[in-house]
């Protein structure tokens, strides 16, 4: 009892005397309007796409640029942070990421404190707590976690086995390849469980997994059923993560099989081919743009952008202008921007015409930012301050942040501070200002973090504080983690904590994760945050899994894997 009281006092002192025993409901993944339970690759918590879907009544939710941004956001935020740190242009204009000092956690803290705390939670009675602890252990990349995770894979419950399979892949220990291959081929194991093992092999990145995966995929093609479809899609995804050109022929055959192969599997094979990027891949992906299933065409459009090949532009331009499905057109435009080249910007300007669907216009504005051509900055500034079409204005604001257009700061400030504007738009403008390194924005963020009525503003503030590397904000962000009811905001908080790895913050998270006096919901949040701290901004292999993925037809296995992160 005395020990628990001491822990509680430490926590309450650090986070400002707030009670951690509140009544906020643990957010365990978006449901209802977001049946695919999509979460971002490195944020560790679910995102608010269920709100996006419900707001865009005139637009099919998953066709909107907001979904693509949430999936791909982290690599652009890392790029912005590096840009601001390396290219300070004048006093008082930009903030720099704080220097690492003695109060920042180090490798010894991960090995001695984080791993020990997470190992203790593998024995929890709460299955989600065990699963989150397993995933967090994988993120530590500390070899001492291998034995307990292997035991969990061998002897745990179904949810234990799935989490352990993914965690072993994240752990990066080559010896895990044999264990995952054994489990993936074990007779009598449900296909959806085996799907997690093959995804683990892909995340592990061990080339010796390629022949195992190819054999399993070939054997599975003679079977039918929802579970086997998940397994086939997961196996194709894993082959793409491993990136061996020897797998290209098999994946091309799967992608081109219109009879007997589910569209989810064909889509996964196309995305995998985009990652492998072998000779002749553009022709195969271009044929995918002619598939009768829109899901497959979407996957082909995204995969062509992943290749970065100039000869993909003509195929993408045709799809951008002519495909009957607006989400195919949108992803084709984004892929053109990723590849770049002459006349791409002018083509994207055409997509902004008012006669086009709103979803396409939003994607086109964001794509202009991704393109990186500063000639189009004035157009984006005008769109960001437009009075109508808030979604389009938000896309333009984010595009300006991606573009690194310092000249947009005055325009974005007006939007961010105008309380008559929609909270979504103000949030995107705030995040864009943080991406541009605007110092005046940093002063506004603590108040935004406590905005009682606007979850979108709280989420953007949390992301922006992490992006700024603002060390004094650590306690305020930690307090938000344990008092915030909105799961999207808590996910953003966990993202920011990974960029503010203070020893004091680590101590509180360990206390909550291991303290018996705290609710399971609080421990789960603390466990997830520990995994984020352990990765400390390191790009997750899971980010590669989602790059170019066909968001609309995430298989059950991939969707479950996303929720684990």
Coordinates of C-alpha atoms in Angstrom, one line a residue:
X1 CA 0.0 0.0 0.0
X2 CA 2.8 2.4 0.9
X3 CA 4.6 1.7 -2.3
X4 CA 1.5 2.3 -4.4
X5 CA 0.9 5.6 -2.5
X6 CA 4.4 6.7 -3.3
X7 CA 4.0 5.9 -7.0
X8 CA 0.8 7.8 -7.0
X9 CA 2.3 10.8 -5.4
X10 CA 5.2 10.8 -7.9
X11 CA 2.8 10.7 -10.8
X12 CA 0.5 13.4 -9.4
X13 CA 3.4 15.7 -8.7
X14 CA 4.8 15.4 -12.2
X15 CA 1.5 15.9 -14.1
X16 CA 0.1 18.7 -12.0
X17 CA -1.9 17.0 -9.3
X18 CA -4.5 15.5 -11.6
X19 CA -6.2 12.2 -10.7
X20 CA -5.4 9.3 -12.9
X21 CA -8.4 7.3 -11.8
X22 CA -10.8 9.2 -14.1
X23 CA -13.8 7.9 -16.0
X24 CA -12.6 8.3 -19.6
X25 CA -13.4 5.3 -21.7
X26 CA -10.5 3.5 -23.3
X27 CA -10.6 4.0 -27.0
X28 CA -10.0 0.5 -28.5
X29 CA -10.2 1.3 -32.2
X30 CA -12.6 3.2 -34.4
X31 CA -15.8 1.3 -35.3
X32 CA -19.1 1.9 -37.0
X33 CA -18.4 4.6 -39.6
X34 CA -14.8 3.3 -40.0
X35 CA -15.2 -0.4 -40.4
X36 CA -11.6 -0.9 -41.4
X37 CA -10.2 0.4 -38.1
X38 CA -7.5 2.3 -39.8
X39 CA -4.6 3.7 -37.7
X40 CA -1.5 5.5 -38.7
X41 CA 1.8 3.6 -38.9
X42 CA 3.8 5.1 -36.1
X43 CA 1.4 7.0 -33.9
X44 CA 0.6 4.0 -31.8
X45 CA -3.0 4.9 -31.3
X46 CA -6.0 5.0 -33.5
X47 CA -6.9 8.2 -35.4
X48 CA -10.1 10.1 -35.8
X49 CA -11.1 8.8 -39.2
X50 CA -14.5 7.9 -38.0
X51 CA -15.2 11.6 -37.5
X52 CA -13.9 12.4 -41.0
X53 CA -16.2 9.8 -42.5
X54 CA -19.3 11.1 -40.7
X55 CA -18.6 14.7 -41.6
X56 CA -18.2 14.2 -45.4
X57 CA -21.7 13.1 -46.2
X58 CA -21.4 14.1 -49.8
X59 CA -18.1 12.3 -50.2
X60 CA -17.4 8.6 -49.5
X61 CA -15.1 9.0 -46.5
X62 CA -12.2 6.8 -47.6
X63 CA -12.0 8.8 -50.9
X64 CA -11.0 11.9 -49.0
X65 CA -7.5 13.3 -48.7
X66 CA -7.6 13.2 -44.9
X67 CA -7.4 9.4 -44.9
X68 CA -4.2 9.4 -47.1
X69 CA -2.7 12.1 -44.9
X70 CA -3.3 10.2 -41.7
X71 CA -1.7 7.1 -43.2
X72 CA 1.3 8.9 -44.6
X73 CA 1.7 11.8 -42.2
X74 CA 4.7 10.7 -40.1
X75 CA 7.3 10.7 -42.8
X76 CA 6.4 14.3 -43.8
X77 CA 6.5 15.4 -40.1
X78 CA 10.0 13.9 -39.7
X79 CA 11.1 15.7 -42.9
X80 CA 9.7 19.0 -41.6
X81 CA 11.5 18.6 -38.3
X82 CA 14.8 17.9 -40.0
X83 CA 14.3 20.9 -42.4
X84 CA 13.6 23.3 -39.5
X85 CA 16.6 22.0 -37.6
X86 CA 19.0 22.2 -40.5
X87 CA 17.9 25.4 -42.2
X88 CA 17.3 28.1 -39.6
X89 CA 17.0 31.3 -41.7
X90 CA 16.8 34.1 -39.2
X91 CA 16.4 35.0 -35.5
X92 CA 12.9 34.8 -34.2
X93 CA 11.5 33.1 -37.3
X94 CA 12.0 29.4 -36.6
X95 CA 12.3 27.1 -33.7
X96 CA 14.9 24.4 -33.5
X97 CA 14.5 20.9 -32.1
X98 CA 15.9 20.9 -28.6
X99 CA 19.4 19.6 -28.1
X100 CA 19.6 16.2 -26.4
X101 CA 20.8 16.5 -22.9
X102 CA 21.2 14.4 -19.7
X103 CA 17.5 14.5 -19.1
X104 CA 16.8 12.6 -22.3
X105 CA 16.5 8.8 -22.1
X106 CA 19.3 6.6 -23.5
X107 CA 19.8 3.0 -24.6
X108 CA 20.4 1.9 -21.0
X109 CA 17.0 3.3 -20.0
X110 CA 15.3 1.2 -22.7
X111 CA 17.1 -2.0 -21.7
X112 CA 16.8 -1.6 -17.9
X113 CA 13.5 0.2 -17.4
X114 CA 11.3 0.0 -20.4
X115 CA 11.9 -3.7 -21.2
X116 CA 11.6 -4.7 -17.6
X117 CA 8.2 -2.9 -17.2
X118 CA 6.8 -4.4 -20.4
X119 CA 7.9 -7.9 -19.6
X120 CA 6.0 -7.6 -16.4
X121 CA 2.8 -6.9 -18.3
X122 CA 3.0 -10.1 -20.4
X123 CA 1.4 -11.8 -17.4
X124 CA -1.5 -9.5 -17.2
X125 CA -5.1 -10.9 -17.1
X126 CA -6.2 -8.3 -19.7
X127 CA -5.6 -9.7 -23.2
X128 CA -5.3 -6.3 -24.8
X129 CA -2.7 -5.3 -22.2
X130 CA -0.6 -8.3 -23.0
X131 CA -0.9 -7.6 -26.7
X132 CA 0.1 -4.0 -26.4
X133 CA 3.0 -5.0 -24.1
X134 CA 4.2 -7.5 -26.8
X135 CA 4.1 -5.0 -29.6
X136 CA 5.9 -2.4 -27.4
X137 CA 8.6 -5.0 -26.6
X138 CA 9.0 -5.5 -30.4
X139 CA 9.6 -1.8 -30.8
X140 CA 12.4 -1.8 -28.2
X141 CA 14.5 -4.0 -30.5
X142 CA 16.2 -5.4 -27.4
X143 CA 17.2 -9.1 -27.8
X144 CA 16.2 -10.0 -24.2
X145 CA 12.6 -9.8 -25.4
X146 CA 12.9 -12.7 -27.8
X147 CA 12.5 -15.6 -25.4
X148 CA 9.3 -14.3 -23.7
X149 CA 7.8 -13.4 -27.1
X150 CA 8.6 -16.8 -28.5
X151 CA 6.9 -18.4 -25.5
X152 CA 3.9 -16.2 -26.1
X153 CA 3.8 -17.4 -29.7
X154 CA 4.0 -21.0 -28.7
X155 CA 1.7 -21.2 -25.7
X156 CA -0.5 -18.0 -25.6
X157 CA -4.1 -17.4 -26.4
X158 CA -5.1 -16.5 -30.0
X159 CA -4.7 -12.8 -29.4
X160 CA -1.4 -13.5 -27.7
X161 CA -0.1 -15.4 -30.7
X162 CA -1.1 -12.7 -33.1
X163 CA 0.6 -10.0 -31.2
X164 CA 3.7 -12.0 -30.6
X165 CA 4.0 -12.8 -34.3
X166 CA 4.0 -9.1 -35.2
X167 CA 6.3 -8.3 -32.2
X168 CA 8.9 -10.8 -33.2
X169 CA 8.9 -9.2 -36.7
X170 CA 9.4 -5.8 -35.2
X171 CA 12.1 -7.0 -32.8
X172 CA 14.5 -7.5 -35.7
X173 CA 16.2 -10.7 -34.3
X174 CA 17.2 -12.9 -37.3
X175 CA 16.6 -16.0 -35.2
X176 CA 12.9 -15.2 -35.1
X177 CA 12.6 -16.1 -38.8
X178 CA 12.6 -19.8 -38.1
X179 CA 10.0 -19.5 -35.4
X180 CA 7.7 -17.4 -37.5
X181 CA 8.1 -19.7 -40.5
X182 CA 7.3 -22.7 -38.3
X183 CA 4.2 -21.1 -37.0
X184 CA 3.0 -20.0 -40.4
X185 CA 3.2 -23.5 -41.7
X186 CA 1.9 -25.3 -38.7
X187 CA -1.0 -27.7 -39.5
X188 CA -4.3 -26.9 -37.9
X189 CA -3.6 -23.2 -37.2
X190 CA -6.3 -20.9 -38.4
X191 CA -5.4 -19.0 -41.6
X192 CA -6.0 -15.6 -40.0
X193 CA -3.5 -16.5 -37.2
X194 CA -0.9 -17.7 -39.8
X195 CA -1.5 -14.4 -41.6
X196 CA 0.1 -12.6 -38.6
X197 CA 3.1 -14.9 -38.7
X198 CA 3.7 -14.1 -42.4
X199 CA 3.3 -10.4 -41.7
X200 CA 5.9 -10.9 -38.9
X201 CA 8.3 -12.4 -41.4
X202 CA 7.8 -9.5 -43.7
X203 CA 8.4 -7.0 -40.9
X204 CA 11.5 -8.9 -39.8
X205 CA 13.1 -8.3 -43.2
X206 CA 15.0 -11.6 -43.3
X207 CA 15.6 -12.8 -46.9
X208 CA 15.5 -16.4 -45.8
X209 CA 11.7 -15.9 -45.4
X210 CA 11.2 -15.5 -49.1
X211 CA 11.1 -19.2 -50.2
X212 CA 8.9 -20.0 -47.2
X213 CA 6.4 -17.3 -48.1
X214 CA 6.4 -18.1 -51.8
X215 CA 5.7 -21.8 -51.1
X216 CA 2.9 -20.9 -48.7
X217 CA 1.3 -18.5 -51.2
X218 CA 1.4 -21.0 -54.0
X219 CA -0.1 -23.8 -51.9
X220 CA -2.9 -21.5 -50.7
X221 CA -4.1 -20.6 -54.2
X222 CA -6.0 -23.8 -54.5
X223 CA -8.1 -23.0 -51.4
X224 CA -11.1 -20.7 -51.0
X225 CA -12.7 -18.9 -48.1
X226 CA -12.5 -15.6 -46.2
X227 CA -9.7 -16.7 -43.9
X228 CA -7.5 -18.0 -46.7
X229 CA -8.1 -14.8 -48.6
X230 CA -6.7 -12.9 -45.6
X231 CA -3.7 -15.2 -45.5
X232 CA -3.0 -14.8 -49.2
X233 CA -3.2 -11.0 -49.0
X234 CA -0.9 -11.0 -45.9
X235 CA 1.6 -13.3 -47.6
X236 CA 1.7 -11.1 -50.7
X237 CA 2.2 -8.1 -48.4
X238 CA 5.1 -9.8 -46.6
X239 CA 6.8 -10.6 -49.9
X240 CA 6.6 -7.0 -50.8
X241 CA 8.2 -5.9 -47.6
X242 CA 11.1 -8.3 -48.2
X243 CA 11.5 -6.7 -51.6
X244 CA 13.3 -9.6 -53.4
X245 CA 13.0 -9.4 -57.2
X246 CA 12.7 -13.2 -57.4
X247 CA 9.2 -12.9 -56.0
X248 CA 8.0 -10.6 -58.8
X249 CA 6.9 -13.3 -61.3
X250 CA 4.7 -15.1 -58.7
X251 CA 3.1 -11.8 -57.5
X252 CA 2.5 -10.8 -61.1
X253 CA 0.7 -14.0 -61.8
X254 CA -1.4 -13.5 -58.7
X255 CA -2.2 -9.9 -59.6
X256 CA -3.3 -10.9 -63.1
X257 CA -5.5 -13.8 -62.0
X258 CA -9.1 -12.6 -62.6
X259 CA -10.6 -16.0 -61.9
X260 CA -10.3 -17.7 -58.5
X261 CA -8.3 -14.9 -56.8
X262 CA -10.1 -12.4 -54.6
X263 CA -9.7 -8.7 -55.4
X264 CA -8.2 -8.1 -52.0
X265 CA -5.4 -10.6 -52.9
X266 CA -4.9 -9.1 -56.3
X267 CA -4.6 -5.6 -54.8
X268 CA -2.1 -6.8 -52.2
X269 CA 0.0 -8.4 -54.9
X270 CA 0.1 -5.2 -56.9
X271 CA 1.1 -3.1 -53.9
X272 CA 3.9 -5.7 -53.2
X273 CA 5.1 -5.4 -56.8
X274 CA 5.3 -1.7 -56.4
X275 CA 7.6 -2.1 -53.4
X276 CA 9.8 -4.7 -55.2
X277 CA 10.0 -2.5 -58.3
X278 CA 11.5 -5.2 -60.6
X279 CA 12.0 -4.7 -64.3
X280 CA 8.7 -4.7 -66.2
X281 CA 6.7 -3.8 -63.0
X282 CA 5.1 -0.7 -64.6
X283 CA 3.5 -2.8 -67.3
X284 CA 2.0 -5.2 -64.7
X285 CA 0.7 -2.3 -62.6
X286 CA -0.7 -0.5 -65.6
X287 CA -2.8 -3.7 -66.4
X288 CA -4.0 -3.4 -62.8
X289 CA -5.4 0.0 -63.7
X290 CA -7.7 -1.8 -66.1
X291 CA -9.1 -4.3 -63.6
X292 CA -12.9 -4.4 -63.2
X293 CA -12.6 -4.0 -59.4
X294 CA -12.1 -0.5 -58.2
X295 CA -10.2 -1.8 -55.2
X296 CA -7.6 -3.3 -57.5
X297 CA -7.3 -0.1 -59.6
X298 CA -6.8 1.9 -56.4
X299 CA -4.0 -0.4 -55.4
X300 CA -2.4 -0.2 -58.8
X301 CA -2.5 3.6 -58.7
X302 CA -0.8 3.8 -55.3
X303 CA 1.8 1.2 -56.2
X304 CA 2.8 3.0 -59.4
X305 CA 3.7 6.0 -57.2
X306 CA 5.8 3.9 -54.9
X307 CA 8.0 2.8 -57.9
X308 CA 9.0 6.3 -58.6
X309 CA 9.4 5.4 -62.3
X310 CA 9.0 8.1 -64.9
X311 CA 7.4 5.7 -67.4
X312 CA 4.4 5.3 -64.9
X313 CA 3.4 8.9 -65.4
X314 CA 1.4 8.5 -68.6
X315 CA -0.6 5.6 -67.2
X316 CA -1.3 7.6 -64.0
X317 CA -2.4 10.7 -66.0
X318 CA -4.9 8.7 -67.9
X319 CA -6.3 7.2 -64.7
X320 CA -6.3 10.7 -63.1
X321 CA -8.4 12.1 -65.9
X322 CA -10.6 9.2 -66.9
X323 CA -11.2 6.5 -64.2
X324 CA -14.9 6.4 -63.2
X325 CA -14.0 6.0 -59.5
X326 CA -13.0 9.2 -57.8
X327 CA -10.6 7.5 -55.3
X328 CA -8.7 5.9 -58.1
X329 CA -8.3 9.3 -59.7
X330 CA -7.2 10.8 -56.5
X331 CA -4.5 8.2 -55.7
X332 CA -3.3 8.5 -59.3
X333 CA -2.8 12.2 -58.8
X334 CA -0.9 11.7 -55.6
X335 CA 1.3 9.1 -57.3
X336 CA 2.0 11.5 -60.1
X337 CA 3.1 14.0 -57.5
X338 CA 5.4 11.5 -55.8
X339 CA 7.1 10.7 -59.1
X340 CA 7.2 14.4 -60.2
X341 CA 8.3 15.6 -63.6
X342 CA 7.4 18.1 -66.2
X343 CA 3.7 19.1 -66.6
X344 CA 2.6 17.1 -63.5
X345 CA 1.8 20.4 -61.6
X346 CA -0.3 21.7 -64.5
X347 CA -2.2 18.4 -64.6
X348 CA -2.9 18.7 -60.8
X349 CA -4.1 22.3 -61.3
X350 CA -6.6 20.9 -63.7
X351 CA -7.9 18.6 -61.0
X352 CA -8.7 21.7 -58.9
X353 CA -11.4 22.8 -61.3
X354 CA -14.8 23.3 -59.7
X355 CA -16.4 20.8 -62.1
X356 CA -14.4 18.0 -60.5
X357 CA -15.6 16.1 -57.4
X358 CA -14.6 17.6 -54.1
X359 CA -12.6 14.6 -53.1
X360 CA -10.4 14.9 -56.2
X361 CA -9.9 18.6 -55.6
X362 CA -8.7 18.0 -52.1
X363 CA -6.3 15.3 -53.2
X364 CA -5.0 17.6 -56.0
X365 CA -4.3 20.4 -53.6
X366 CA -2.4 18.1 -51.2
X367 CA -0.5 16.6 -54.1
X368 CA 0.7 20.0 -55.2
X369 CA 2.5 20.2 -51.8
X370 CA 3.9 16.7 -52.2
X371 CA 5.2 17.6 -55.7
X372 CA 7.5 20.2 -54.1
X373 CA 7.4 22.8 -56.8
X374 CA 7.3 26.2 -55.2
X375 CA 5.8 27.8 -58.3
X376 CA 2.4 26.5 -57.1
X377 CA 2.7 28.0 -53.6
X378 CA 0.6 31.1 -54.4
X379 CA -2.2 28.9 -55.6
X380 CA -2.1 26.9 -52.4
X381 CA -2.1 30.1 -50.3
X382 CA -5.2 31.2 -52.0
X383 CA -7.0 27.9 -51.5
X384 CA -5.9 27.8 -47.8
X385 CA -7.6 31.1 -47.1
X386 CA -10.7 30.5 -49.2
X387 CA -14.1 30.9 -47.4
X388 CA -15.8 27.8 -48.9
X389 CA -14.8 24.2 -49.0
X390 CA -13.1 23.7 -45.7
X391 CA -11.7 20.3 -46.7
X392 CA -10.0 21.8 -49.7
X393 CA -8.6 24.6 -47.6
X394 CA -7.3 22.1 -45.1
X395 CA -5.6 20.1 -47.9
X396 CA -4.0 23.3 -49.2
X397 CA -2.8 24.3 -45.7
X398 CA -1.1 20.9 -45.2
X399 CA 0.3 21.1 -48.7
X400 CA 2.0 24.4 -47.8
X401 CA 3.5 22.8 -44.8
X402 CA 4.8 19.9 -46.8
X403 CA 6.1 22.3 -49.5
X404 CA 8.1 24.3 -46.8
X405 CA 6.7 27.6 -48.1
X406 CA 7.8 30.1 -45.5
X407 CA 5.8 32.8 -47.3
X408 CA 2.6 31.1 -46.3
X409 CA 3.1 31.8 -42.6
X410 CA 1.0 35.1 -42.5
X411 CA -1.8 33.4 -44.4
X412 CA -1.8 30.3 -42.2
X413 CA -1.7 32.4 -39.0
X414 CA -4.9 34.2 -40.0
X415 CA -6.6 30.8 -40.5
X416 CA -5.3 29.2 -37.3
X417 CA -6.4 32.2 -35.1
X418 CA -9.8 32.8 -36.7
X419 CA -12.2 31.2 -34.2
X420 CA -15.0 31.5 -36.7
X421 CA -13.2 28.9 -38.9
X422 CA -14.0 25.2 -38.6
X423 CA -11.8 23.4 -36.0
X424 CA -10.6 20.9 -38.6
X425 CA -9.2 23.7 -40.7
X426 CA -7.7 25.6 -37.8
X427 CA -6.0 22.4 -36.7
X428 CA -4.5 21.7 -40.1
X429 CA -3.3 25.3 -40.4
X430 CA -1.7 25.0 -36.9
X431 CA 0.1 21.8 -37.8
X432 CA 1.3 23.4 -41.1
X433 CA 2.7 26.4 -39.2
X434 CA 4.5 23.9 -36.9
X435 CA 5.9 22.2 -40.0
X436 CA 7.1 25.6 -41.2
X437 CA 8.8 26.3 -37.8
X438 CA 6.7 29.3 -36.9
X439 CA 7.7 30.4 -33.4
X440 CA 4.5 32.4 -32.7
X441 CA 2.6 29.2 -33.1
X442 CA 4.6 27.4 -30.4
X443 CA 3.3 30.0 -27.9
X444 CA -0.3 29.1 -28.8
X445 CA 0.0 25.3 -28.5
X446 CA -0.3 24.8 -24.7
X447 CA -3.6 26.6 -24.7
X448 CA -4.8 24.6 -27.7
X449 CA -3.9 21.4 -25.9
X450 CA -6.4 22.2 -23.3
X451 CA -9.2 23.4 -25.7
X452 CA -12.2 21.9 -24.1
X453 CA -14.6 21.8 -27.0
X454 CA -12.3 21.1 -30.0
X455 CA -10.7 17.7 -30.2
X456 CA -9.3 18.5 -33.6
X457 CA -7.4 21.5 -32.2
X458 CA -6.1 19.4 -29.2
X459 CA -4.9 16.8 -31.6
X460 CA -3.1 19.3 -33.9
X461 CA -1.6 21.0 -30.8
X462 CA -0.2 17.7 -29.5
X463 CA 1.4 16.8 -32.8
X464 CA 2.8 20.3 -33.2
X465 CA 4.4 20.3 -29.7
X466 CA 6.1 17.0 -30.6
X467 CA 7.2 18.3 -33.9
X468 CA 8.7 21.4 -32.3
X469 CA 10.6 19.2 -29.8
X470 CA 9.5 21.6 -27.1
X471 CA 10.9 20.0 -23.9
X472 CA 9.0 22.2 -21.4
X473 CA 5.7 20.8 -22.7
X474 CA 6.5 17.2 -21.6
X475 CA 4.4 17.4 -18.4
X476 CA 1.5 19.0 -20.1
X477 CA 1.4 16.4 -22.9
X478 CA 1.7 13.6 -20.3
X479 CA -1.2 15.1 -18.3
X480 CA -3.3 15.1 -21.5
X481 CA -2.6 11.4 -22.1
X482 CA -4.2 10.5 -18.8
X483 CA -7.1 12.9 -18.8
X484 CA -8.1 13.0 -22.5
X485 CA -11.3 11.1 -23.5
X486 CA -10.8 11.3 -27.3
X487 CA -8.7 8.4 -28.6
X488 CA -7.5 10.4 -31.6
X489 CA -6.0 13.0 -29.3
X490 CA -4.3 10.4 -27.1
X491 CA -2.8 8.8 -30.2
X492 CA -1.3 12.2 -31.1
X493 CA -0.1 12.6 -27.6
X494 CA 1.7 9.3 -27.7
X495 CA 3.3 10.4 -31.0
X496 CA 4.6 13.5 -29.4
X497 CA 5.9 11.7 -26.3
X498 CA 8.2 9.7 -28.6
X499 CA 9.7 13.0 -29.7
X500 CA 10.1 14.3 -26.2
X501 CA 11.9 11.4 -24.5
X502 CA 12.5 12.9 -21.0
X503 CA 13.6 10.6 -18.2
X504 CA 10.9 12.2 -16.0
X505 CA 8.2 11.3 -18.5
X506 CA 9.6 7.8 -18.7
X507 CA 9.5 7.4 -15.0
X508 CA 5.8 8.3 -14.8
X509 CA 4.9 6.0 -17.7
X510 CA 6.7 3.1 -16.1
X511 CA 5.0 3.7 -12.7
X512 CA 1.5 3.8 -14.4
X513 CA 2.2 0.8 -16.6
X514 CA 3.3 -1.4 -13.7
X515 CA 1.3 0.1 -10.8
X516 CA -1.5 -2.1 -9.5
X517 CA -3.6 0.9 -8.4
X518 CA -4.3 2.1 -11.9
X519 CA -7.0 1.0 -14.2
X520 CA -6.3 -1.3 -17.1
X521 CA -7.1 1.5 -19.5
X522 CA -4.5 3.8 -18.0
X523 CA -1.9 1.0 -18.0
X524 CA -2.7 0.3 -21.7
X525 CA -2.1 3.9 -22.7
X526 CA 1.2 4.0 -20.7
X527 CA 2.3 0.7 -22.2
X528 CA 1.6 2.0 -25.7
X529 CA 3.5 5.2 -24.9
X530 CA 6.5 3.2 -23.7
X531 CA 6.7 1.4 -27.0
X532 CA 6.6 4.8 -28.8
X533 CA 9.4 6.1 -26.5
X534 CA 11.4 3.0 -27.1
X535 CA 11.3 3.5 -30.9
X536 CA 12.1 7.2 -30.4
X537 CA 11.1 8.4 -33.8
X538 CA 12.7 5.5 -35.6
X539 CA 10.7 4.8 -38.8
X540 CA 8.6 1.7 -38.2
X541 CA 8.7 -1.2 -40.7
X542 CA 4.9 -0.9 -40.5
X543 CA 5.2 2.4 -42.3
X544 CA 6.5 0.5 -45.4
X545 CA 3.6 -1.9 -45.0
X546 CA 1.1 0.9 -45.4
X547 CA 2.9 2.8 -48.2
X548 CA 0.7 2.4 -51.3
X549 CA -1.7 0.1 -49.6
X550 CA -5.3 -0.1 -50.8
X551 CA -6.9 1.5 -47.8
X552 CA -10.5 0.7 -48.9
X553 CA -10.0 -3.0 -48.9
X554 CA -7.7 -3.7 -46.0
X555 CA -8.1 -7.4 -45.2
X556 CA -9.2 -8.5 -41.8
X557 CA -5.6 -9.6 -40.9
X558 CA -4.0 -6.4 -42.0
X559 CA -6.7 -4.4 -40.3
X560 CA -6.1 -6.3 -37.0
X561 CA -2.4 -5.7 -37.4
X562 CA -3.0 -2.0 -37.8
X563 CA -5.0 -1.9 -34.6
X564 CA -2.1 -3.5 -32.7
X565 CA 0.0 -0.6 -33.6

